[in-house]
PDB file of C-alpha atoms and ligand atoms in Angstrom:
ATOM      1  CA  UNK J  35     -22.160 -23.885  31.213  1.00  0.00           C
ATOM      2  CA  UNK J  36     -23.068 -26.103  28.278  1.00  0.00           C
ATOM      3  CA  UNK J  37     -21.042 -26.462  25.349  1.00  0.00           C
ATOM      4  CA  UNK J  38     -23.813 -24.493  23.411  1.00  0.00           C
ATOM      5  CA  UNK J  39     -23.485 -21.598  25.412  1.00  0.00           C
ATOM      6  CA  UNK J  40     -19.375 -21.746  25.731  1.00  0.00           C
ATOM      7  CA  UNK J  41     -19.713 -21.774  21.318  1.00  0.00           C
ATOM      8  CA  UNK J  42     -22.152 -19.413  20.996  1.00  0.00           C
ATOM      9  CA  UNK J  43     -19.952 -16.744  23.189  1.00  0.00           C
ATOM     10  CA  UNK J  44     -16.473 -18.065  21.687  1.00  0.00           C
ATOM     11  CA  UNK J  45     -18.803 -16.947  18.339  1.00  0.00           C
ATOM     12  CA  UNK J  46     -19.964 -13.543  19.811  1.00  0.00           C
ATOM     13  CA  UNK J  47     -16.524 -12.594  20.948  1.00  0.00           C
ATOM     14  CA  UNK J  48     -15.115 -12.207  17.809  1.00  0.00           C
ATOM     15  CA  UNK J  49     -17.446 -10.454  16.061  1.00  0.00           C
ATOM     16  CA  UNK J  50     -19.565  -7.939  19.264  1.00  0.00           C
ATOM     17  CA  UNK J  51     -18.842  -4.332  19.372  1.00  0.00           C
ATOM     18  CA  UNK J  52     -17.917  -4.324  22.821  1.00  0.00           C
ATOM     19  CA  UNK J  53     -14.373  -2.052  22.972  1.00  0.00           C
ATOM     20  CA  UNK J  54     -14.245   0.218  25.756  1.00  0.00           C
ATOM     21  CA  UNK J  55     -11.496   3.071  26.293  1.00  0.00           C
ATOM     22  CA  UNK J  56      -9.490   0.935  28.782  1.00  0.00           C
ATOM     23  CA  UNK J  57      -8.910  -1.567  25.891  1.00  0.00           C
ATOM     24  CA  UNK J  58      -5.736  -0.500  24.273  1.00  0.00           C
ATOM     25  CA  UNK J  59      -3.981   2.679  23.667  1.00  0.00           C
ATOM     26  CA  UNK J  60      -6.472   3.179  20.390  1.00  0.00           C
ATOM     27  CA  UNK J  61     -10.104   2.199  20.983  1.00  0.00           C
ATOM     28  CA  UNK J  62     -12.542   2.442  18.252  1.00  0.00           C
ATOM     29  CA  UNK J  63     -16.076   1.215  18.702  1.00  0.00           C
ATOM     30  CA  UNK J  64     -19.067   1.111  16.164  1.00  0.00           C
ATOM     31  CA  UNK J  65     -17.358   3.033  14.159  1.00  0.00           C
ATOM     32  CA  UNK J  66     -19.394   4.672  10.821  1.00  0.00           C
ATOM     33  CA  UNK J  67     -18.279   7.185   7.984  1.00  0.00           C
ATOM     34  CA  UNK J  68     -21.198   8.179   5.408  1.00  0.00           C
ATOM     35  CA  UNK J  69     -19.928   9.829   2.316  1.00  0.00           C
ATOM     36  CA  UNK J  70     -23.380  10.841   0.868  1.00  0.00           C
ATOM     37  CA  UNK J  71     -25.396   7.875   0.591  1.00  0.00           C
ATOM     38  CA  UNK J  72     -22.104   5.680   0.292  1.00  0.00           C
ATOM     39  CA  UNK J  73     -21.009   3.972   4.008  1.00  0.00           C
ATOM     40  CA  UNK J  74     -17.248   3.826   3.920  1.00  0.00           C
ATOM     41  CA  UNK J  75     -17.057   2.491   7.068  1.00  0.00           C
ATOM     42  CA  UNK J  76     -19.717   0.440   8.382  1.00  0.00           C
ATOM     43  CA  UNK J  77     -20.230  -0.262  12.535  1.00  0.00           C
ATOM     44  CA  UNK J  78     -16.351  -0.945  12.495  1.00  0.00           C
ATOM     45  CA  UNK J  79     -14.687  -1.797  16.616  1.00  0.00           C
ATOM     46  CA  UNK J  80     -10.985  -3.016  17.025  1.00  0.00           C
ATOM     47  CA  UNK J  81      -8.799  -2.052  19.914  1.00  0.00           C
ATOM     48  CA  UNK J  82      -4.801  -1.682  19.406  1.00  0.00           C
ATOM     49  CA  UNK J  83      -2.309  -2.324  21.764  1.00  0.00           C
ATOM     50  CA  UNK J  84       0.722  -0.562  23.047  1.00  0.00           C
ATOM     51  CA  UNK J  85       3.569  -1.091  21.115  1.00  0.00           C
ATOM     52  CA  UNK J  86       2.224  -3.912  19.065  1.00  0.00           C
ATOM     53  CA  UNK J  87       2.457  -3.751  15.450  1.00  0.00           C
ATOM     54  CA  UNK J  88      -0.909  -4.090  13.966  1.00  0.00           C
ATOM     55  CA  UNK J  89      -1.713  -4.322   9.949  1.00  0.00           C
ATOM     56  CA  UNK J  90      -4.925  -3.160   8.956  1.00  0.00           C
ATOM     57  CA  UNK J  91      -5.867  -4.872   6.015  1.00  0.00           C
ATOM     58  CA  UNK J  92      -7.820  -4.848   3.407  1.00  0.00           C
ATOM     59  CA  UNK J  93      -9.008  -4.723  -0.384  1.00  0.00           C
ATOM     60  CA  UNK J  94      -9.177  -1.113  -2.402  1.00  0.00           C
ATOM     61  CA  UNK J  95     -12.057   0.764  -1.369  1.00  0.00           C
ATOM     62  CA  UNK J  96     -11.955  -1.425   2.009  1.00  0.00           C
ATOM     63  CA  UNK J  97     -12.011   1.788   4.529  1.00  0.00           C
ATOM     64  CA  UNK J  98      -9.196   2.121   5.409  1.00  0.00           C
ATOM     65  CA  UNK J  99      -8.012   5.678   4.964  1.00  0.00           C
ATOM     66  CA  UNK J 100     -11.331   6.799   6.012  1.00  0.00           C
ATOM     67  CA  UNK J 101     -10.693   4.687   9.226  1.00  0.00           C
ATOM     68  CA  UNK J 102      -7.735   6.670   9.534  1.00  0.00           C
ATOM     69  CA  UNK J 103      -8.878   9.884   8.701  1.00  0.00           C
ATOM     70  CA  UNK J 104     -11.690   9.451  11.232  1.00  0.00           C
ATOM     71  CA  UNK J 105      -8.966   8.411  13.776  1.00  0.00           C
ATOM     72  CA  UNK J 106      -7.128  11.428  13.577  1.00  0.00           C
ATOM     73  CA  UNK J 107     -10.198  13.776  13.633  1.00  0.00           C
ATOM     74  CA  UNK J 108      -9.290  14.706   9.847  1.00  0.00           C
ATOM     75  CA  UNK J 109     -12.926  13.593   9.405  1.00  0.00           C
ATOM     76  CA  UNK J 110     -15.697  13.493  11.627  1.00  0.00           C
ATOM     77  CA  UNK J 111     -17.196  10.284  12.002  1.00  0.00           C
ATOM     78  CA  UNK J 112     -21.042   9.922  11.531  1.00  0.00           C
ATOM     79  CA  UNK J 113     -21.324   7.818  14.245  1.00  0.00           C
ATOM     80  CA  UNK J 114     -18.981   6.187  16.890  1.00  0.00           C
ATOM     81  CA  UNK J 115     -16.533   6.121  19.338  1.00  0.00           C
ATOM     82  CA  UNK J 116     -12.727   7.051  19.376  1.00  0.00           C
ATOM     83  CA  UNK J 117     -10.459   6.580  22.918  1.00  0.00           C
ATOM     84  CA  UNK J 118      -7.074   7.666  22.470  1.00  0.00           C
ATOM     85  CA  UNK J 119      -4.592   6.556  25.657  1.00  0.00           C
ATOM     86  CA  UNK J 120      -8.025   5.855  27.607  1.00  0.00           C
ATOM     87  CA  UNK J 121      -9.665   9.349  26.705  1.00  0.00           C
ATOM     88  CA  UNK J 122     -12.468  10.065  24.338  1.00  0.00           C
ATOM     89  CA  UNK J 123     -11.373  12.064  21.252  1.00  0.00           C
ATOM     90  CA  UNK J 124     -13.729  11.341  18.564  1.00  0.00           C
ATOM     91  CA  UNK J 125     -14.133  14.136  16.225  1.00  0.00           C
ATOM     92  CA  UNK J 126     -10.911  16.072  17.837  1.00  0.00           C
ATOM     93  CA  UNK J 127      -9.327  17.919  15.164  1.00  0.00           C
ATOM     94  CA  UNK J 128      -5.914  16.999  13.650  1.00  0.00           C
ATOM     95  CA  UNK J 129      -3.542  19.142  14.986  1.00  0.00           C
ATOM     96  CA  UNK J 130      -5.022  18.092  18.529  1.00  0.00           C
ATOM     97  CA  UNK J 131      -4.820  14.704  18.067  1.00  0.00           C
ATOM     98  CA  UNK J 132      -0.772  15.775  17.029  1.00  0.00           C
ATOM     99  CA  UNK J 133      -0.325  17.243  20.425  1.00  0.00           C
ATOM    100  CA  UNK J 134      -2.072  14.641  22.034  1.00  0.00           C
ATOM    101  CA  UNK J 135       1.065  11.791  20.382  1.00  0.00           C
ATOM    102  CA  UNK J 136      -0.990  10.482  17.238  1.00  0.00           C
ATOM    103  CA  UNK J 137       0.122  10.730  14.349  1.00  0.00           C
ATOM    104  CA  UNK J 138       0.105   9.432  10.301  1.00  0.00           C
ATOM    105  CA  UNK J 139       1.165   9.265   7.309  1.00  0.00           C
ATOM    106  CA  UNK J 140      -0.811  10.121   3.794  1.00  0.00           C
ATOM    107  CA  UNK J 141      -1.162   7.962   1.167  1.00  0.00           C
ATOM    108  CA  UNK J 142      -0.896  10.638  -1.349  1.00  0.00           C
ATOM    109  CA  UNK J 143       1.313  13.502   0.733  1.00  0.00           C
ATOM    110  CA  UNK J 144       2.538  17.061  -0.429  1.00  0.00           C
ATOM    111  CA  UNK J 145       5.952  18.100   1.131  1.00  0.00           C
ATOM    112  CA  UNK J 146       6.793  21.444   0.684  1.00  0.00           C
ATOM    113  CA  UNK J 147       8.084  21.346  -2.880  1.00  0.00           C
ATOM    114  CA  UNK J 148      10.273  24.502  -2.026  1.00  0.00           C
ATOM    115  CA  UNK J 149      11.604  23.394   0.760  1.00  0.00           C
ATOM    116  CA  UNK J 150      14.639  21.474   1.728  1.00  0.00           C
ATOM    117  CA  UNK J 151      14.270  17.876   3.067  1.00  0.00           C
ATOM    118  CA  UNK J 152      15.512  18.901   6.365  1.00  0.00           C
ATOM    119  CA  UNK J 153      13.154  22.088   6.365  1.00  0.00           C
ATOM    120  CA  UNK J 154      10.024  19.957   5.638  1.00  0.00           C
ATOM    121  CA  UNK J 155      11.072  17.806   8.917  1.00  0.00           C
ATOM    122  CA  UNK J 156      11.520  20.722  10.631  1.00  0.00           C
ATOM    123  CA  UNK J 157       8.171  22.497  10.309  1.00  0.00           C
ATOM    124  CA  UNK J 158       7.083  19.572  10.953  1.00  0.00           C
ATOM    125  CA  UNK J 159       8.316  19.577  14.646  1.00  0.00           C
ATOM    126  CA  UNK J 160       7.126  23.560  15.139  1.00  0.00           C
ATOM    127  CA  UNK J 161       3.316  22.441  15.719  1.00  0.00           C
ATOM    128  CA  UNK J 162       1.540  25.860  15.155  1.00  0.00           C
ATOM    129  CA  UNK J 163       4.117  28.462  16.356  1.00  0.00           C
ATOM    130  CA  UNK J 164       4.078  31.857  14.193  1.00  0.00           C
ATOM    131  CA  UNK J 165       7.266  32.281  13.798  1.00  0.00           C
ATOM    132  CA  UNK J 166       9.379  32.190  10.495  1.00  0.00           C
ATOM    133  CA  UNK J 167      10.895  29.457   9.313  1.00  0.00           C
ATOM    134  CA  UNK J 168      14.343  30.329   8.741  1.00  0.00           C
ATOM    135  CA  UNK J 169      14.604  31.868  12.209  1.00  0.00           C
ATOM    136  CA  UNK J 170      13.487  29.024  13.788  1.00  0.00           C
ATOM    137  CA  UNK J 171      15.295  26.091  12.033  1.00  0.00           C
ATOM    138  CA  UNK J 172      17.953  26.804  14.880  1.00  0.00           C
ATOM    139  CA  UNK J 173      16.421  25.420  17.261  1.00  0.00           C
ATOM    140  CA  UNK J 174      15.073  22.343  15.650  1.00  0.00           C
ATOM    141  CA  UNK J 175      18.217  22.082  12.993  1.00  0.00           C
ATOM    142  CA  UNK J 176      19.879  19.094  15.265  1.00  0.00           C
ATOM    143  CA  UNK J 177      17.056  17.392  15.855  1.00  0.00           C
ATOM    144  CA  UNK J 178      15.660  17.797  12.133  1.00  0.00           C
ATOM    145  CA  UNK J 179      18.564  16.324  11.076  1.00  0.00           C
ATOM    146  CA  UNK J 180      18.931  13.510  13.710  1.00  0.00           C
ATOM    147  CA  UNK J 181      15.166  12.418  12.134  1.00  0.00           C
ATOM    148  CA  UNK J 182      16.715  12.894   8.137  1.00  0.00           C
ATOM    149  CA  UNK J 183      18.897  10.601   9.247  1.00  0.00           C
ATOM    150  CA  UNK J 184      17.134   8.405  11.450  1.00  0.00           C
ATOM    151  CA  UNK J 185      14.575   7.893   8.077  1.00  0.00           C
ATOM    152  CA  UNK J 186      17.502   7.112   5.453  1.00  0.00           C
ATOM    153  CA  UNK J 187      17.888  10.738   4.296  1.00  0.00           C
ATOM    154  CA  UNK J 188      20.979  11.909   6.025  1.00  0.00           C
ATOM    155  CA  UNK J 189      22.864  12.667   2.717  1.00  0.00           C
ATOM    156  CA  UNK J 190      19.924  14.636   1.279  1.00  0.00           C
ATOM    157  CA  UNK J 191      19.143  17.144   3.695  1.00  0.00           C
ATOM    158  CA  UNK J 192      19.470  20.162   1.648  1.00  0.00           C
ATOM    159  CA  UNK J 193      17.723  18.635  -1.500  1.00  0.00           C
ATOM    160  CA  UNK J 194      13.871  19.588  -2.204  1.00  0.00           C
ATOM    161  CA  UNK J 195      11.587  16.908  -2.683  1.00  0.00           C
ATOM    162  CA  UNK J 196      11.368  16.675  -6.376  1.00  0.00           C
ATOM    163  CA  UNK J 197      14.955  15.662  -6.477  1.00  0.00           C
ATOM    164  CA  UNK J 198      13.993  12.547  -3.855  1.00  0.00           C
ATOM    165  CA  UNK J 199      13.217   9.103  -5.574  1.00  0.00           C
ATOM    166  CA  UNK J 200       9.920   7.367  -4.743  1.00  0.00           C
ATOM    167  CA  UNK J 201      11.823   5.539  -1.827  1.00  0.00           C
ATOM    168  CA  UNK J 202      12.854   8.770  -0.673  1.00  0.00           C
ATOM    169  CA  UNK J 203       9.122  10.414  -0.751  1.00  0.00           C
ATOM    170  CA  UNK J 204       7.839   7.954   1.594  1.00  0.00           C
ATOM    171  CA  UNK J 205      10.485   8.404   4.025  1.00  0.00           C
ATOM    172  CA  UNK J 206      10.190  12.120   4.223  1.00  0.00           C
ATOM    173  CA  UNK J 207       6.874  11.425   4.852  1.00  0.00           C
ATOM    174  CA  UNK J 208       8.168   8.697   7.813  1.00  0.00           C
ATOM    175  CA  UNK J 209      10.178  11.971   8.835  1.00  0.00           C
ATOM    176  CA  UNK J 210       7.310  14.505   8.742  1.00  0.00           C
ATOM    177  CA  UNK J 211       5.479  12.204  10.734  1.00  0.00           C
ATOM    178  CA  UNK J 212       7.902  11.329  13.495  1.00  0.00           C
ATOM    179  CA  UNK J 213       8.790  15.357  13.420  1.00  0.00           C
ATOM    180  CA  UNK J 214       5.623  15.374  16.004  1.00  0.00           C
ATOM    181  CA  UNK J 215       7.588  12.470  18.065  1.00  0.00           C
ATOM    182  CA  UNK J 216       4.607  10.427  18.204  1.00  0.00           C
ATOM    183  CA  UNK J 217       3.232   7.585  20.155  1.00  0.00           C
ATOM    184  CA  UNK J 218       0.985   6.100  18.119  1.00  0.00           C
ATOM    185  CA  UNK J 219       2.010   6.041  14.325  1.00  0.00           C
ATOM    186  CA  UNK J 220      -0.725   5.379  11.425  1.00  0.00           C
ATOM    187  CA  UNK J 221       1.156   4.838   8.521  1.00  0.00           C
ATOM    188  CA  UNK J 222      -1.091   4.249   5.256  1.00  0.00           C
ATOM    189  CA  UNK J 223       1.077   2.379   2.512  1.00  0.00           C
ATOM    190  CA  UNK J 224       5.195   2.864   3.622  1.00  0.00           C
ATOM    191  CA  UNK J 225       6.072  -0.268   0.665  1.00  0.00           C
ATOM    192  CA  UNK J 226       3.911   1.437  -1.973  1.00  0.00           C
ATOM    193  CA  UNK J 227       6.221   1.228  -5.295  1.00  0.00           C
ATOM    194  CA  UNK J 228       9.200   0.146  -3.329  1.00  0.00           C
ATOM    195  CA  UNK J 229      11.418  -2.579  -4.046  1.00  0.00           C
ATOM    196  CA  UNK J 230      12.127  -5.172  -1.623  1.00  0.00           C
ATOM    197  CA  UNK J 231      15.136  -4.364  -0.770  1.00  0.00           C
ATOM    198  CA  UNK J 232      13.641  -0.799  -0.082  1.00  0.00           C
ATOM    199  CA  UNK J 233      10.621  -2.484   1.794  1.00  0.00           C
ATOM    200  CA  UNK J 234      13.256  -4.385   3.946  1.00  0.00           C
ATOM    201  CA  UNK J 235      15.207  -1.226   5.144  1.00  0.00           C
ATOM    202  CA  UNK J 236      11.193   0.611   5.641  1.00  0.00           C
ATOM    203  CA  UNK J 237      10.893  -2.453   7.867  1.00  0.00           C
ATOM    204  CA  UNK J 238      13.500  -2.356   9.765  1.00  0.00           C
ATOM    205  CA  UNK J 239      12.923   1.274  10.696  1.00  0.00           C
ATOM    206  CA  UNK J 240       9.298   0.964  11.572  1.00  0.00           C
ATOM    207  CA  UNK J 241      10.244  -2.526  14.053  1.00  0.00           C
ATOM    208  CA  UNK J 242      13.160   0.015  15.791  1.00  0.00           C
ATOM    209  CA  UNK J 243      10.214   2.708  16.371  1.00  0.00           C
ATOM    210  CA  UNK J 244       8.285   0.101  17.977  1.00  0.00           C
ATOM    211  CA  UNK J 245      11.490  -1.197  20.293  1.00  0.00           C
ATOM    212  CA  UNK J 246      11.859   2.048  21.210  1.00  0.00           C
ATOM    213  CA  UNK J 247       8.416   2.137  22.258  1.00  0.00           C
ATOM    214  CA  UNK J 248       6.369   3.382  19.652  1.00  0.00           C
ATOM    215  CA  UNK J 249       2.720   1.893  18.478  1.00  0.00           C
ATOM    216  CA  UNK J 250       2.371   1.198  14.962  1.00  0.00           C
ATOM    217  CA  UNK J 251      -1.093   0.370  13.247  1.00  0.00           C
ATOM    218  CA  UNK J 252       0.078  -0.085   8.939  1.00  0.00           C
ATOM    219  CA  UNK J 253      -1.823  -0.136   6.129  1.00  0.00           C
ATOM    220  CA  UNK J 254       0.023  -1.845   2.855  1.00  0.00           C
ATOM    221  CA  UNK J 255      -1.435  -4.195  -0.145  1.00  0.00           C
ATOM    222  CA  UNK J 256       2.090  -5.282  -0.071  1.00  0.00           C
ATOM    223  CA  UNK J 257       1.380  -8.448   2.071  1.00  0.00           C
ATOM    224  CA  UNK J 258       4.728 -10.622   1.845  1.00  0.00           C
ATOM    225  CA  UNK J 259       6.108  -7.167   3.565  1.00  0.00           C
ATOM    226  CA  UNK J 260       3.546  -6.666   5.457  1.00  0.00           C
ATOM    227  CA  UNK J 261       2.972  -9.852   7.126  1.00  0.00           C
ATOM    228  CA  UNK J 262       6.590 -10.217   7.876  1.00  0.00           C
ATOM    229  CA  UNK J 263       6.346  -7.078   9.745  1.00  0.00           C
ATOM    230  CA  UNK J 264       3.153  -6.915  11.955  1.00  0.00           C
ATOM    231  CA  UNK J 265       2.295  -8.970  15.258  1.00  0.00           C
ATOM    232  CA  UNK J 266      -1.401  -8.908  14.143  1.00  0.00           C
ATOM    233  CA  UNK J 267      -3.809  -8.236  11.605  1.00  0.00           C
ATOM    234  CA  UNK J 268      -7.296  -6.896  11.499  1.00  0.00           C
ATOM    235  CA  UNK J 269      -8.768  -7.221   7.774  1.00  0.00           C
ATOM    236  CA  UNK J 270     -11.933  -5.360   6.904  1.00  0.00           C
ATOM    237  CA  UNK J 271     -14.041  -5.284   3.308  1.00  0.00           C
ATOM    238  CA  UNK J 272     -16.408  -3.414   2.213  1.00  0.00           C
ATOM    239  CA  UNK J 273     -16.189  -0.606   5.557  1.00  0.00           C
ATOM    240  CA  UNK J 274     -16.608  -3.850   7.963  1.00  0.00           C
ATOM    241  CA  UNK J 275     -14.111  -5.851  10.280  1.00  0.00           C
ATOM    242  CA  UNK J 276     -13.626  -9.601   8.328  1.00  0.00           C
ATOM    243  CA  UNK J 277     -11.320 -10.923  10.227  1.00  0.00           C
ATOM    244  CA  UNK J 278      -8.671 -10.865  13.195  1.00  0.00           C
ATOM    245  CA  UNK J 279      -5.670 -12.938  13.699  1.00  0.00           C
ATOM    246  CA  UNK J 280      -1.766 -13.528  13.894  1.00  0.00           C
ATOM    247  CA  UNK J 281      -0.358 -13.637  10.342  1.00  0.00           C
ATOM    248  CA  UNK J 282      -0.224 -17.192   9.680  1.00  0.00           C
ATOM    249  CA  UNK J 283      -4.173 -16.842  10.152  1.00  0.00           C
ATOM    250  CA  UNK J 284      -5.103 -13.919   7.925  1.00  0.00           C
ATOM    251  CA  UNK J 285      -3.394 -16.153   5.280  1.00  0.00           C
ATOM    252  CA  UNK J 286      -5.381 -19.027   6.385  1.00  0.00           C
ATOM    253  CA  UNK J 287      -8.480 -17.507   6.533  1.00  0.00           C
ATOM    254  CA  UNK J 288     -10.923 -18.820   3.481  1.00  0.00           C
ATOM    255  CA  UNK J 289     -13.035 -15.376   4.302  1.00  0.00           C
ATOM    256  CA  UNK J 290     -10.026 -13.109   3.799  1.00  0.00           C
ATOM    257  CA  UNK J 291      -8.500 -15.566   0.705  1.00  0.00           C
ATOM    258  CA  UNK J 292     -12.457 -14.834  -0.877  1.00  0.00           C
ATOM    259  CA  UNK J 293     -12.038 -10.863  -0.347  1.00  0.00           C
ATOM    260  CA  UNK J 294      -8.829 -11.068  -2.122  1.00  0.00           C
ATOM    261  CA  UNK J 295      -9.571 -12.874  -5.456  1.00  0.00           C
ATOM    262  CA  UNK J 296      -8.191 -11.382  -8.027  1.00  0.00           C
ATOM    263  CA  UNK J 297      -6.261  -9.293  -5.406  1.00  0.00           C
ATOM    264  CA  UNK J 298      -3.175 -11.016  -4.644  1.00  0.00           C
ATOM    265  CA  UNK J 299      -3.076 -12.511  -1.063  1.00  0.00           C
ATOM    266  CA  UNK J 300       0.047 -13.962  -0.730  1.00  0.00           C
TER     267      UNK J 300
HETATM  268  N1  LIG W 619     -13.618  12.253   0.806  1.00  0.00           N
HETATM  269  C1  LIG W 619     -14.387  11.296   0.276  1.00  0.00           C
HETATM  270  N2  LIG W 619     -15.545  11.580  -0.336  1.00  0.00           N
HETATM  271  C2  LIG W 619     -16.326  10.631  -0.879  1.00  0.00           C
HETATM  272  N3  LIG W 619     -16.020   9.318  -0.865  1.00  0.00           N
HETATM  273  C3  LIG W 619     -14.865   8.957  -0.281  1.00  0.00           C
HETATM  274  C4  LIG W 619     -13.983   9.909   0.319  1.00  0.00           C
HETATM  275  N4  LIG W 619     -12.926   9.243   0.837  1.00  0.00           N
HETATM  276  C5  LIG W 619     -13.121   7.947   0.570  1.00  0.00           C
HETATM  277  N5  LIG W 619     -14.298   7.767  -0.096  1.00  0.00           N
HETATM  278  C6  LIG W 619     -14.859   6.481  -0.530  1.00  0.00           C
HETATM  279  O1  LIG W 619     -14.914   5.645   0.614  1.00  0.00           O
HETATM  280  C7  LIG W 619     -14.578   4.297   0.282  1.00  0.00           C
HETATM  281  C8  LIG W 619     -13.400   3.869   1.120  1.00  0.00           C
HETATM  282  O2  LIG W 619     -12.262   4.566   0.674  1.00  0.00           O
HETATM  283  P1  LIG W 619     -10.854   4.498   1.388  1.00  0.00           P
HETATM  284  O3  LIG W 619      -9.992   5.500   0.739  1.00  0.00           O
HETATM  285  O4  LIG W 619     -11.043   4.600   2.853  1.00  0.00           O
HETATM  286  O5  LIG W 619     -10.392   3.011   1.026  1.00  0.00           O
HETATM  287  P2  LIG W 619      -9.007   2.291   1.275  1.00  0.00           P
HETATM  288  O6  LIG W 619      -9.307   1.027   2.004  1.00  0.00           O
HETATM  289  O7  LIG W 619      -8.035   3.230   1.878  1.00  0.00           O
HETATM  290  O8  LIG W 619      -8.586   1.915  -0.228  1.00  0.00           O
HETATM  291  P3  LIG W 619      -7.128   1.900  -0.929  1.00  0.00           P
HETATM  292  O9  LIG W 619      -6.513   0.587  -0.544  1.00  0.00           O
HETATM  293  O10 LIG W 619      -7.456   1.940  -2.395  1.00  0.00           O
HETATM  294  O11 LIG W 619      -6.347   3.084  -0.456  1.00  0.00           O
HETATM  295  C9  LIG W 619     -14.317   4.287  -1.219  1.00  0.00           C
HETATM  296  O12 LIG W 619     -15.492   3.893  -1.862  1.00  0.00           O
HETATM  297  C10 LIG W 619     -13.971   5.724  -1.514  1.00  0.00           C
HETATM  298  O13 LIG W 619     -14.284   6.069  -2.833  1.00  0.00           O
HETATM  299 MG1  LIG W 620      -6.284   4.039   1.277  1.00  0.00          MG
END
């Protein structure tokens, strides 16, 4: 093979659309969500791989709720691929996806205002079972609590949401989220108005899921917390994949550095 030929594949390997369902736990290929005439996402393929955790990166407007949101079947994609644990999925509704071990977090969430801390994390866990609430807390009360605990809210159990802090918001959303004892976590913007003390302890949590097995993909504009935190990074702009890489070369990267002006890379 001549040197040409080795540089032009090392140069199609990073940026063809070849990802195949065998390719990690969560497969996306070609990847496109239209809004209207707007293209959110934009022929978009990474793989991720069990129990890494990966940060998905990337300006305002980059994608990357939509990316999400197409995941997780809350919207359809207009074109492309989804393989979840090796099987197709793409456009499988939410609430499948839940059963199936996937789950996320919002960006902008609404617990149940009238509902206690512990109660939110318990409907959580009840998937779509008509039954009341109070007669089935019961049997999820232990393990309700064990997650209120498990997410920094163990002394807060029995207070509603609007009498959480920020900090304690986005860990009831953690909670809600790991209610459906998921495999795969998508979790859009944990540090979001958290201190760093706060984004420490957020940390620490999320690299214990992922000991204990768990996949993580995380979304944050936070990027000293961030980087600390992930194994890799995939950054996208403008709906499309910019750049892939360990942290030390996301931060190195004069591509991603450019897509940041004004932003803030750290
Ligand atoms: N439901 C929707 N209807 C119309 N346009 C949308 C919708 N959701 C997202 N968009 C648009 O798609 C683009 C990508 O938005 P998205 O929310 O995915 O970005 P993001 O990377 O998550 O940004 P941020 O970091 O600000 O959360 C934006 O231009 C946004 O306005
Ligand atoms: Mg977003």
């Amino acid at each position: 093979m001549s040197t040409d030929t080795r540089a032009d594949e090392a140069a199609s390997a990073t940026t063809d659309n070849e990802v195949g369902p065998d390719d990690g736990i969560l497969a996306v290929e070609s990847l496109r969500k239209e809004f209207g005439g707007l293209v959110a996402v934009d022929d978009l393929s990474f793989a991720v791989q069990e129990e890494e955790i990966l940060g998905f990166i990337g300006p305002n407007g980059a994608g990357k709720s939509t990316t999400f949101n197409c995941v997780t079947g809350t919207y359809p994609p207009t074109d492309g691929t989804v393989w979840y644990k090796g099987e197709e999925v793409t456009g499988t509704p939410p609430h499948e996806m839940v059963k199936r071990g996937m789950a996320r977090t919002f960006q902008s969430f609404a617990p149940l205002e009238d509902r206690s801390v512990l109660k939110n994390v318990a409907l959580s866990m009840m998937d779509d079972k008509l039954v009341t609430m109070d007669g089935l807390l019961g049997e999820f009360h232990d393990e309700a609590r064990a997650i209120c605990e498990r997410v920094g809210l163990g002394d807060r159990l029995y207070q509603t949401p609007a009498e959480l802090p920020h900090a304690g918001m986005l860990r009831l959303e953690l909670g809600r989220a790991l209610g459906t004892d998921p495999d795969l976590l998508l979790v859009d913007e944990p540090f979001a108005g958290l201190s760093g003390p706060e984004v420490e302890s957020v940390s620490d949590l999320l690299l214990e899921l992922r000991d204990e097995g768990m996949t993580l993909v995380v979304v944050d504009h936070n990027m000293r917390g961030l980087l600390q935190l992930i194994d890799r990074a995939i950054v996208i702009n403008f709906g499309s994949l910019l750049a892939e890489g360990s942290p030390d070369e996301i931060t190195d990267n004069p591509e991603v550095q450019e897509a940041y002006l004004g932003g803030g890379l750290e």
